[in-house]
Short mmCIF file of C-alpha atoms and ligand atoms in Angstrom, two decimals:
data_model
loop_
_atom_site.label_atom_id
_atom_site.label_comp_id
_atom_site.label_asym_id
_atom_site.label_seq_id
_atom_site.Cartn_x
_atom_site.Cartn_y
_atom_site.Cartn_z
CA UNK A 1 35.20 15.60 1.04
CA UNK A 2 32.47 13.50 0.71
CA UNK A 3 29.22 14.62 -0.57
CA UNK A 4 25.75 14.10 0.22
CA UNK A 5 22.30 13.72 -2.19
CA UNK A 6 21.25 17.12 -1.50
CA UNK A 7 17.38 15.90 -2.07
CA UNK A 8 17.69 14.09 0.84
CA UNK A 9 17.42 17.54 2.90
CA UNK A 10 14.34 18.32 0.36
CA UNK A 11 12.67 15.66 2.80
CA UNK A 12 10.08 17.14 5.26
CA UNK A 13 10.85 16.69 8.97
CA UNK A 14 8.40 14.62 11.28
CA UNK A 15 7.50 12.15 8.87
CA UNK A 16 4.38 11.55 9.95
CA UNK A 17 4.59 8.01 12.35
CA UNK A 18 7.56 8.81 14.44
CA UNK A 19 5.62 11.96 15.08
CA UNK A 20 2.33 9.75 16.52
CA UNK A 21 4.34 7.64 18.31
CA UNK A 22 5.89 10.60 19.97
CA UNK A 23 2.55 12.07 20.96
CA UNK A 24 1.10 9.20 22.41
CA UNK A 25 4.63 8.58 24.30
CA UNK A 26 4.45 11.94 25.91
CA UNK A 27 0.56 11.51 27.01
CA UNK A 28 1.32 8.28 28.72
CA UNK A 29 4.22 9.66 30.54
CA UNK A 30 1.69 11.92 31.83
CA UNK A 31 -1.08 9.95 32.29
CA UNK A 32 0.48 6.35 33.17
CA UNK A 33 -2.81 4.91 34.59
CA UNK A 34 -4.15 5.64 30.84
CA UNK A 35 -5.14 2.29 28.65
CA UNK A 36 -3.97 3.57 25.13
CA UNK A 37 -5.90 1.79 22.34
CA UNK A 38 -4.10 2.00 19.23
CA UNK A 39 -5.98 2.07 15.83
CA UNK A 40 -2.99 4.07 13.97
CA UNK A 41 -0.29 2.18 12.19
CA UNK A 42 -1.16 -0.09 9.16
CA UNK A 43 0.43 -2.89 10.77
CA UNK A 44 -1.66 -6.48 11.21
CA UNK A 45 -1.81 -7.89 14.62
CA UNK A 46 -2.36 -11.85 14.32
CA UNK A 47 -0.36 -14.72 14.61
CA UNK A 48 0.54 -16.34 11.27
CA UNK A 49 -1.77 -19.07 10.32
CA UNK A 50 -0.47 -22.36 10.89
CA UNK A 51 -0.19 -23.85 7.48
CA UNK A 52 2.08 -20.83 6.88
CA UNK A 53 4.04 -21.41 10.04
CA UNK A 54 4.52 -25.15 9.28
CA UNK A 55 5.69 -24.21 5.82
CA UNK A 56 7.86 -21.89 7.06
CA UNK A 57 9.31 -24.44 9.76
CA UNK A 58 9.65 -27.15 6.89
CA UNK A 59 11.29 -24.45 4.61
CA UNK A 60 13.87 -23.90 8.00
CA UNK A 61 14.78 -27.89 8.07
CA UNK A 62 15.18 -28.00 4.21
CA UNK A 63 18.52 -25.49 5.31
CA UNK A 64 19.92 -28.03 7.65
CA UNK A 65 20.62 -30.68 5.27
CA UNK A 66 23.21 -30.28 2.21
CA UNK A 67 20.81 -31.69 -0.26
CA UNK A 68 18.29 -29.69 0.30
CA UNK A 69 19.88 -26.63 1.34
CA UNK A 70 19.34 -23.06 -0.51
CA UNK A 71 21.64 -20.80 -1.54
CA UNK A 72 21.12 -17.86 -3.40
CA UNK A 73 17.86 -18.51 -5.37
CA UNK A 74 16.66 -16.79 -8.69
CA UNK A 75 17.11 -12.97 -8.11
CA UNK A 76 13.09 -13.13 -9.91
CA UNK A 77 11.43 -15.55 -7.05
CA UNK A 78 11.09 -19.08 -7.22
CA UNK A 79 8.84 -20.55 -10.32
CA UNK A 80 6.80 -22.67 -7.32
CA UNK A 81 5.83 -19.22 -6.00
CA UNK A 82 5.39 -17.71 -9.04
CA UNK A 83 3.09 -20.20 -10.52
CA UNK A 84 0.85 -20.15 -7.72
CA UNK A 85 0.75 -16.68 -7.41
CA UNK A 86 -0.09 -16.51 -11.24
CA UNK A 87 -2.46 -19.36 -11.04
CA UNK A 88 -4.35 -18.10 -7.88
CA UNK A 89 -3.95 -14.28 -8.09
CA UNK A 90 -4.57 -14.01 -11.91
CA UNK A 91 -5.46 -16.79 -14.30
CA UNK A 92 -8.39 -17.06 -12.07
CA UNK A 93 -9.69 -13.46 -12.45
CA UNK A 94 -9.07 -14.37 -16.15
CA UNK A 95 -5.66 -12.68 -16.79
CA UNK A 96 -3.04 -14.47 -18.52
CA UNK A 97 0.79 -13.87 -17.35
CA UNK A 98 4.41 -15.22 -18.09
CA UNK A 99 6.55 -16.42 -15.62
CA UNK A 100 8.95 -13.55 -16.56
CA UNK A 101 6.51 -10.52 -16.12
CA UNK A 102 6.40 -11.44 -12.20
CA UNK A 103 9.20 -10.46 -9.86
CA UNK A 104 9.16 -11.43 -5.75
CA UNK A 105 10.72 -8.88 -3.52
CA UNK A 106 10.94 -8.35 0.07
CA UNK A 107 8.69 -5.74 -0.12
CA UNK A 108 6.21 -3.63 -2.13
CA UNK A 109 7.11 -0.15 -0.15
CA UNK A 110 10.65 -0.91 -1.63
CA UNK A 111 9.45 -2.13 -5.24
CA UNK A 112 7.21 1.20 -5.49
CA UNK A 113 10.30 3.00 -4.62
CA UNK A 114 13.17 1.31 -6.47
CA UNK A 115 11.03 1.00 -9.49
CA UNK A 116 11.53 4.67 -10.07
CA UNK A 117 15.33 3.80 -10.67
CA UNK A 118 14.55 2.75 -14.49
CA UNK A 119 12.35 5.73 -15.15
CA UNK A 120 14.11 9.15 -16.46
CA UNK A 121 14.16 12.10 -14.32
CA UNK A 122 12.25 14.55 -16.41
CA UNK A 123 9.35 12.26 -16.21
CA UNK A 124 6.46 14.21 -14.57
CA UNK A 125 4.65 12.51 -11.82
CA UNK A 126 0.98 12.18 -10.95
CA UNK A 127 0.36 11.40 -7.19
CA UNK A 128 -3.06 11.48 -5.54
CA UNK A 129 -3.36 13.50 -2.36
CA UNK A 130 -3.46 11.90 0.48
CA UNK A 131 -1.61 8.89 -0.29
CA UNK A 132 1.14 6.26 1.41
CA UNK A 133 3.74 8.95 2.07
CA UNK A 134 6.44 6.46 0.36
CA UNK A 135 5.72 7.70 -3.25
CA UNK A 136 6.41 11.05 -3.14
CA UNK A 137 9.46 10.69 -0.56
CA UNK A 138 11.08 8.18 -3.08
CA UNK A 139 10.44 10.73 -5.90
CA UNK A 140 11.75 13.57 -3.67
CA UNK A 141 15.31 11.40 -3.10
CA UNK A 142 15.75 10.35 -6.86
CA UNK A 143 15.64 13.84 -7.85
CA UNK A 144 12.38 14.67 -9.60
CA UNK A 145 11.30 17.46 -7.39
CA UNK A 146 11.54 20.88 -6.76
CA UNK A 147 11.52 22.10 -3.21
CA UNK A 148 8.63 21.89 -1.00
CA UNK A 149 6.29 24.91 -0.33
CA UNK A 150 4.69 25.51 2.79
CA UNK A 151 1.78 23.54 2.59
CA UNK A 152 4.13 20.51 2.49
CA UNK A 153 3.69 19.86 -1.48
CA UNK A 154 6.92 19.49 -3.96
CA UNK A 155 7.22 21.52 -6.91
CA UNK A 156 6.93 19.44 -10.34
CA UNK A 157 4.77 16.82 -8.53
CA UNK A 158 1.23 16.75 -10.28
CA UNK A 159 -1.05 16.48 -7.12
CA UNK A 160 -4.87 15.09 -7.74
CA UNK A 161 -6.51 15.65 -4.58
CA UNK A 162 -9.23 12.61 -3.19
CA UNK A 163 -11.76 14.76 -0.75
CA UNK A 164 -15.43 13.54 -0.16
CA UNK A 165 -16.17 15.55 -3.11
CA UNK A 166 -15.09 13.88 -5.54
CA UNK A 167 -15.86 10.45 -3.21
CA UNK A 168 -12.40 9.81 -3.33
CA UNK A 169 -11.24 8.90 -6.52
CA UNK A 170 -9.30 11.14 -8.52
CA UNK A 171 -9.98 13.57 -11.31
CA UNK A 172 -7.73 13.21 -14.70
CA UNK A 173 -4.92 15.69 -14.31
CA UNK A 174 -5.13 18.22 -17.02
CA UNK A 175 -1.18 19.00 -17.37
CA UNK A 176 0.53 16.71 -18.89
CA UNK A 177 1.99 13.94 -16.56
CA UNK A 178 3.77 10.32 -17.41
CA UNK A 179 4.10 8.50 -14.33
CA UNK A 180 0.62 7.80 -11.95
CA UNK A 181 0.36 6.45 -9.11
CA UNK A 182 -2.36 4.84 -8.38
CA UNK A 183 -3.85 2.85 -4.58
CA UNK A 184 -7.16 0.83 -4.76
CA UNK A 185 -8.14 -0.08 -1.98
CA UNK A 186 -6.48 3.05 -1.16
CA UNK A 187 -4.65 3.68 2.20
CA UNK A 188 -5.39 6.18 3.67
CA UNK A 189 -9.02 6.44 2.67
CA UNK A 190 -10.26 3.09 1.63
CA UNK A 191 -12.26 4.14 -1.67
CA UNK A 192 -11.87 1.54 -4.16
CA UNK A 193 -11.83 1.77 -8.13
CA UNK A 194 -14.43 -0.11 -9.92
CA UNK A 195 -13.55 -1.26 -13.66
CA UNK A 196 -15.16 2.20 -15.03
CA UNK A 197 -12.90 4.26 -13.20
CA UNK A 198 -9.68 2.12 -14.36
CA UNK A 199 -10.82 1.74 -17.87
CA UNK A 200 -10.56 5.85 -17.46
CA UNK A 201 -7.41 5.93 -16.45
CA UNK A 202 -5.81 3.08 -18.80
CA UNK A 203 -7.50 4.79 -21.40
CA UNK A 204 -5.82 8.53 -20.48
CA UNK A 205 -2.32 6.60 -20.19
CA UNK A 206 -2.46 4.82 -23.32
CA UNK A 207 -3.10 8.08 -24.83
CA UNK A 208 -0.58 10.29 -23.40
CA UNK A 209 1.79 6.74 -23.17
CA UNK A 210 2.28 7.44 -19.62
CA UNK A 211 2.84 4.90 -17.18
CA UNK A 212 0.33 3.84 -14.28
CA UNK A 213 2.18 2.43 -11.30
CA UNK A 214 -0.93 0.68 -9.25
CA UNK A 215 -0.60 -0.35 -5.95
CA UNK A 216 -2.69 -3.21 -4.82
CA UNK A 217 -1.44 -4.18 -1.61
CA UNK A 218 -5.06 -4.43 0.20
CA UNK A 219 -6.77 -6.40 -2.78
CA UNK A 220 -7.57 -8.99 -0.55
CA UNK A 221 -9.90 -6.99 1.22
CA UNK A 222 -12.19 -6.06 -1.45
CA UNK A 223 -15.82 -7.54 -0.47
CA UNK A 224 -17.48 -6.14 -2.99
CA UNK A 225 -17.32 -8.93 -5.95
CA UNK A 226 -17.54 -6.45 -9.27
CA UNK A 227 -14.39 -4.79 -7.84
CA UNK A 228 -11.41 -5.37 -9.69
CA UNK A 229 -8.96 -6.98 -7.82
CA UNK A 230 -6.11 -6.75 -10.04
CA UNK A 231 -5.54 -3.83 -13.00
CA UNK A 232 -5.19 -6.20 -15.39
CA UNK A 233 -8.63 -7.12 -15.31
CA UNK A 234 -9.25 -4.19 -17.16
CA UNK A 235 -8.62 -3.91 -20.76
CA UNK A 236 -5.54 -2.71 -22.11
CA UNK A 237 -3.69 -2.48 -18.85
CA UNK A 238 -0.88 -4.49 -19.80
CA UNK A 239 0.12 -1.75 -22.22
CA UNK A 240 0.22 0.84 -19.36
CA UNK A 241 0.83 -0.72 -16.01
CA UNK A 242 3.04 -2.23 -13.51
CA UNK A 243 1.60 -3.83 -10.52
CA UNK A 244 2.19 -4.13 -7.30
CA UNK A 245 1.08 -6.67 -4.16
CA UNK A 246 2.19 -7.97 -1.05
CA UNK A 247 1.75 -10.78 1.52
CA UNK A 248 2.22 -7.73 4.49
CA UNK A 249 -1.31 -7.56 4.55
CA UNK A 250 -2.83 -9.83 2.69
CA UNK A 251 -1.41 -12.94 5.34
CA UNK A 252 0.68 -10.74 7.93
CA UNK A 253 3.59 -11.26 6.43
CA UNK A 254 4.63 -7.72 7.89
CA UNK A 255 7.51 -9.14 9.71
CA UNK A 256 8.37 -12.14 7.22
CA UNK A 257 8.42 -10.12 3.93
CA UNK A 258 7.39 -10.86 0.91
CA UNK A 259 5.63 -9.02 -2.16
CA UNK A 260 6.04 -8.84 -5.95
CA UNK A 261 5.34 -6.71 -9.00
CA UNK A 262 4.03 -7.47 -11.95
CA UNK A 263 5.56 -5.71 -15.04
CA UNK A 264 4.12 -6.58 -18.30
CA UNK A 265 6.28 -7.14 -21.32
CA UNK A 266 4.19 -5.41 -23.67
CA UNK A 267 4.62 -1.81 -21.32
CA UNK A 268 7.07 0.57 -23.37
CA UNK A 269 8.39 3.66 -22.47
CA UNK A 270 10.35 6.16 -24.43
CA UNK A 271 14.01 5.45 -25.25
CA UNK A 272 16.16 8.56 -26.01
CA UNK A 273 16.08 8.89 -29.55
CA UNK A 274 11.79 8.48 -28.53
CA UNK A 275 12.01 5.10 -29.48
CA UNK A 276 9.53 2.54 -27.25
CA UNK A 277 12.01 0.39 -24.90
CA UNK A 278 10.56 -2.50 -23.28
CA UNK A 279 10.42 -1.93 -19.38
CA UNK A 280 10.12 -5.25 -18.09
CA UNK A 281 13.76 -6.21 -19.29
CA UNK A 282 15.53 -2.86 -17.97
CA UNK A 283 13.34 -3.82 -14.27
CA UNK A 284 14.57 -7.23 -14.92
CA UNK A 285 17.95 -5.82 -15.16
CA UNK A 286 17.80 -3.79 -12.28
CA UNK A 287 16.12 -6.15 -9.80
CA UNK A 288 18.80 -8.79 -10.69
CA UNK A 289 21.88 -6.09 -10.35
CA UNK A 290 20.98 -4.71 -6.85
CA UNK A 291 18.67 -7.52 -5.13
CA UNK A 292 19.31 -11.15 -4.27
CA UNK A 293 15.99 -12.25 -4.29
CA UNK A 294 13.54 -12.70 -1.24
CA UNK A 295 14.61 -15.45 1.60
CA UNK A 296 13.61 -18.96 0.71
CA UNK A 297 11.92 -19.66 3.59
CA UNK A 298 9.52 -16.16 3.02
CA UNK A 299 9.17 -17.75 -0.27
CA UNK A 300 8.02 -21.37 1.05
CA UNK A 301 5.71 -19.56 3.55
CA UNK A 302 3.99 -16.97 1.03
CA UNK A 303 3.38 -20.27 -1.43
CA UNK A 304 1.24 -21.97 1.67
CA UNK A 305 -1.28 -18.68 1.41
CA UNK A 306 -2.28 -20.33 -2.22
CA UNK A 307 -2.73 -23.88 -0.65
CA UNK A 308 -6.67 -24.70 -0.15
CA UNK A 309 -5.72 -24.61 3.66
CA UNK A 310 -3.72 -21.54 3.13
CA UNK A 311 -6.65 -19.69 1.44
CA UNK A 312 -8.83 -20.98 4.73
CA UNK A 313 -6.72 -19.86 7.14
CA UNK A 314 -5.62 -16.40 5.70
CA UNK A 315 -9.46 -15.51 4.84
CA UNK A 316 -10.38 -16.38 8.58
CA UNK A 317 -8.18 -13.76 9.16
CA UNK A 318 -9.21 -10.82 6.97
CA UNK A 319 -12.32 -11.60 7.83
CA UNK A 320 -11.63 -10.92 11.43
CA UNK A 321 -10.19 -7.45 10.56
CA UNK A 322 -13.05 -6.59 8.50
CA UNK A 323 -15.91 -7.51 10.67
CA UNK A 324 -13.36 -4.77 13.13
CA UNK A 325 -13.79 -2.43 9.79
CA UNK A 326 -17.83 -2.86 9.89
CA UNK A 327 -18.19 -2.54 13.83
CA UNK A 328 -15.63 0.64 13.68
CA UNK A 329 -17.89 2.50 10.89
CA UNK A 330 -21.24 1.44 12.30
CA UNK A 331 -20.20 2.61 15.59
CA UNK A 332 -19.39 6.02 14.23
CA UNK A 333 -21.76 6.65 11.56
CA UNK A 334 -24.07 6.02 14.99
CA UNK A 335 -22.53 9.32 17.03
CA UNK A 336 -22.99 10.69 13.80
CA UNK A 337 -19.43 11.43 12.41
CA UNK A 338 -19.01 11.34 8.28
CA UNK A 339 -17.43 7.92 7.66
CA UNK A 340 -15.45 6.52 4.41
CA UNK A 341 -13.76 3.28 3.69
CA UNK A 342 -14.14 0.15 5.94
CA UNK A 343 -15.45 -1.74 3.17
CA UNK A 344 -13.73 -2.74 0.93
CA UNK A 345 -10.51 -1.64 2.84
CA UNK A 346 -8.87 -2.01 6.49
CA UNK A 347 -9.12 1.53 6.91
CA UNK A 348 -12.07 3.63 8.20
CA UNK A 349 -11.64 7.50 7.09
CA UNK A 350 -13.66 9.94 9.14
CA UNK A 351 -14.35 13.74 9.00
CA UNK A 352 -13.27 15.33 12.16
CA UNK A 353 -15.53 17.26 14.51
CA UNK A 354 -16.65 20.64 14.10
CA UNK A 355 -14.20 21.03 10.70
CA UNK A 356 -11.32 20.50 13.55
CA UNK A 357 -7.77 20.15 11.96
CA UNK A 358 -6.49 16.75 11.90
CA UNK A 359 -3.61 16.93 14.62
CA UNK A 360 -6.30 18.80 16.69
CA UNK A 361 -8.86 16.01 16.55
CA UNK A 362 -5.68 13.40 16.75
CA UNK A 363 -4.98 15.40 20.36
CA UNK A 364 -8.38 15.25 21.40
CA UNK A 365 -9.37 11.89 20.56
CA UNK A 366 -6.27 10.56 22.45
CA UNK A 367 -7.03 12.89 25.46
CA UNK A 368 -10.56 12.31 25.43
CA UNK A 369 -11.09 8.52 24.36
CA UNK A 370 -6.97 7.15 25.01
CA UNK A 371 -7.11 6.12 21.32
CA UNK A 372 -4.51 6.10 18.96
CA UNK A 373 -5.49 7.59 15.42
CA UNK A 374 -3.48 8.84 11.95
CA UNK A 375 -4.44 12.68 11.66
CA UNK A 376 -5.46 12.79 7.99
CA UNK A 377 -3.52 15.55 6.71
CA UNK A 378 0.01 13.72 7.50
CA UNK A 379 -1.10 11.87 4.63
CA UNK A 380 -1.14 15.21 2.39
CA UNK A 381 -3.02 18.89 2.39
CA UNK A 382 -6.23 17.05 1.13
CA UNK A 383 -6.19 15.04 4.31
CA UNK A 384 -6.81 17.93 6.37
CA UNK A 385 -9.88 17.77 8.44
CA UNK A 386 -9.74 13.98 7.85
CA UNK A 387 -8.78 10.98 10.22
CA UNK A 388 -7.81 7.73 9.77
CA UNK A 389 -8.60 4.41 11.94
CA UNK A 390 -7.19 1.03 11.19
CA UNK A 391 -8.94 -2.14 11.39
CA UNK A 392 -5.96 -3.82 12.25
CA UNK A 393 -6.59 -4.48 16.48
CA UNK A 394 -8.28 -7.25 18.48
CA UNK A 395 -12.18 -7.35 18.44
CA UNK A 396 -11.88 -6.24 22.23
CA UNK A 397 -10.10 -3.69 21.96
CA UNK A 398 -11.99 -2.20 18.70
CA UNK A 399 -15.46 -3.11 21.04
CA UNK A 400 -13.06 -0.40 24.11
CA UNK A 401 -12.60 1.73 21.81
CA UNK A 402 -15.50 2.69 19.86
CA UNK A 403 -17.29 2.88 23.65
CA UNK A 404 -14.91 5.06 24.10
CA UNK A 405 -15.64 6.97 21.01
CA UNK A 406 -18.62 8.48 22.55
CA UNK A 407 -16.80 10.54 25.24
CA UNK A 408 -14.92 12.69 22.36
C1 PLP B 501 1.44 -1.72 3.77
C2 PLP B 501 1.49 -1.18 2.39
C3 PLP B 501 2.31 -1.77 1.42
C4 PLP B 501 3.10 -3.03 1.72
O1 PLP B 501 4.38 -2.78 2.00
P1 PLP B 501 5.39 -3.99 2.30
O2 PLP B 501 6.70 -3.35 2.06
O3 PLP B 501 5.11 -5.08 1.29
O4 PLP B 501 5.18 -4.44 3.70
C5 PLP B 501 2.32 -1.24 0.15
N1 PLP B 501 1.54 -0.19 -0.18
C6 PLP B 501 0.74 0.39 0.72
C7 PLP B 501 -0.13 1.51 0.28
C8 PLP B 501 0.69 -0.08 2.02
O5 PLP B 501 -0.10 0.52 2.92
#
């Protein structure tokens, strides 16, 4: 008989979205006159700019001809993508990269996942708490956990807890650890790292040749203009990180997909005789054996973000969601709740009332105000007593719902 990954029963049930949705379901069954607002999942809510449409529309004709029909393209992205995205997204924040060291996906929840597949199993890893609940799940299924306690955490994870304390941005573990994950601007709490903090961290991974894995998926958020957009900004980050970004986010390419990761060919990790391998080849390797590469027509699309009408178009955009951000923390800092993020970030992170527990205030809030939320501690045990609202909702219904906010 067939067996299973035993890991995969490691997993904690009600993962933590299916378990919103379920809530909210039940209340409107209840209440079906009730106007539910939601500001919980990260997902963007506007229409694709046009010059993305009409690339994606050209990209769509381009299949109904023989001559300039697509196959299978490289399993690495197209080079017109990947110039512009090297060109736009890095030469002009003054970092140099090869075509090789850049690899398109469908997806950067799937790259931050899969790219565990060329690290070994005894490698101990370093996640901040909260975070996106993808990075330790993935680690849980490959194998490089113990079992889960009853506060939710896995045994052999190293878990560096973000709280208001330490505003969010994590201390350096002091066991030793080799893989670290790392999310500016963070979801769920919307700190970002400026180029002191990262020069920290580079600085403890180069020393203890551990590998940062740094998710940037919201850098096109940052408002602030000394924030680092990329890692690689920061000295001696090619040594000790991969990158990751999107186009979910960045130009609602949620339903389109399209992302990439950045793996440097200078990064080395230990081979088994402790010998430095090069990682981007063995990624390179792996990307190529068990991915065909990202549709052609995502591909044509995500290249009409770096056109000067693309950049236009996409910025009118995140500018809509963060002028949501600024109205969502004004409005709350005014009733007088503790608010974080909103920034330099989509996402607003607030301290619940009267130290309430997250699913608590996520009950009242939606009985109270008919507003959809992300309790805090479904993010992790250092979420608890924390909340999270998303910018990502019509300027109407943001303007409903923070009136609303007052009745809670
Ligand atoms: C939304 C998000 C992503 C993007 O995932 P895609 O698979 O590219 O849609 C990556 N990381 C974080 C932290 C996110 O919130």
């Amino acid at each position: 008989m067939a067996t299973i990954n035993e890991n995969f029963l490691k997993l904690q049930a009600g993962y933590l979205f299916p378990e919103v949705s379920r809530r909210a379901r039940a209340y409107q069954e209840e209440n079906p006159g009730a106007k539910i607002i939601s500001l919980g999942i990260g997902d963007v809510t506007q229409p694709l700019p046009p010059v993305i449409i009409e690339a994606m529309k050209k990209a769509v004709d381009d299949m109904a001809s023989a001559d300039t029909f697509h196959g299978y393209g490289p399993e690495q992205g197209y080079d017109f993508l990947i110039d512009a995205i090297i060109e736009n997204d890095y030469n002009s924040r003054g970092v140099d990269l090869d075509r090789s060291e850049v690899f398109v996906s469908d997806g950067a929840k799937c790259d931050t996942s899969n790219i565990l597949d060329i690290f070994g199993l005894d490698n101990v890893v370093a996640i901040t708490d909260p975070s996106y609940p993808v990075y330790v799940d993935s680690n849980v299924i490959a194998g490089r956990t113990g079992e889960a306690n009853e506060k939710g955490q896995f045994e052999k994870i190293v878990y560096m807890p973000c709280t208001a304390e330490n505003d969010f941005i994590p201390e350096l573990p002091s066991s030793p650890v080799d893989i670290i994950y790392l999310c500016f601007p963070n979801n769920p709490t919307g700190a970002v790292a400026t180029k002191e903090v990262l020069s920290k961290w580079i600085e403890f991974a180069r020393e203890r040749k551990a590998v940062i894995l740094f998710d940037a998926a919201y850098e096109a958020f940052i408002t602030k203009p000394d924030i680092p957009h990329s890692i690689y900004e920061v000295d001696g980050a090619k040594d000790v990180a991969i990158e990751f970004r999107s186009f979910s986010k960045t130009a609602g390419f949620t339903g389109v997909r399209c992302a990439f990761a950045v793996v440097p060919k200078q990064l080395k990790a230990a081979g088994p005789d402790g010998k430095s391998v090069g990682v981007n080849p063995l990624w390179s390797r792996r990307h190529s054996t068990k991915f065909n590469g990202a549709s052609y027509v995502s591909q044509a699309g995500a290249a009409a973000v770096y056109t000067p009408e693309g950049k236009k178009q996409t910025r009118r955009i995140i500018d809509i969601y963060m002028s949501n951000a600024n109205l969502i923390r004004g409005s709350l800092a005014k009733l007088g709740y503790e608010v974080y993020g909103g920034v330099n970030a989509p996402y607003i992170w607030l301290k619940t009332l009267d130290g309430m527990s997250s699913w608590n205030f996520f009950d009242r809030v939606l009985q109270n105000a008919n507003i959809v939320g992300t309790p805090g501690a479904g993010f992790g045990p250092a979420g608890q007593g924390y909340f999270r609202l998303t910018a990502f909702a019509t300027e109407a219904n943001v303007k409903e719902a923070m009136e609303r906010f007052s009745g809670v």
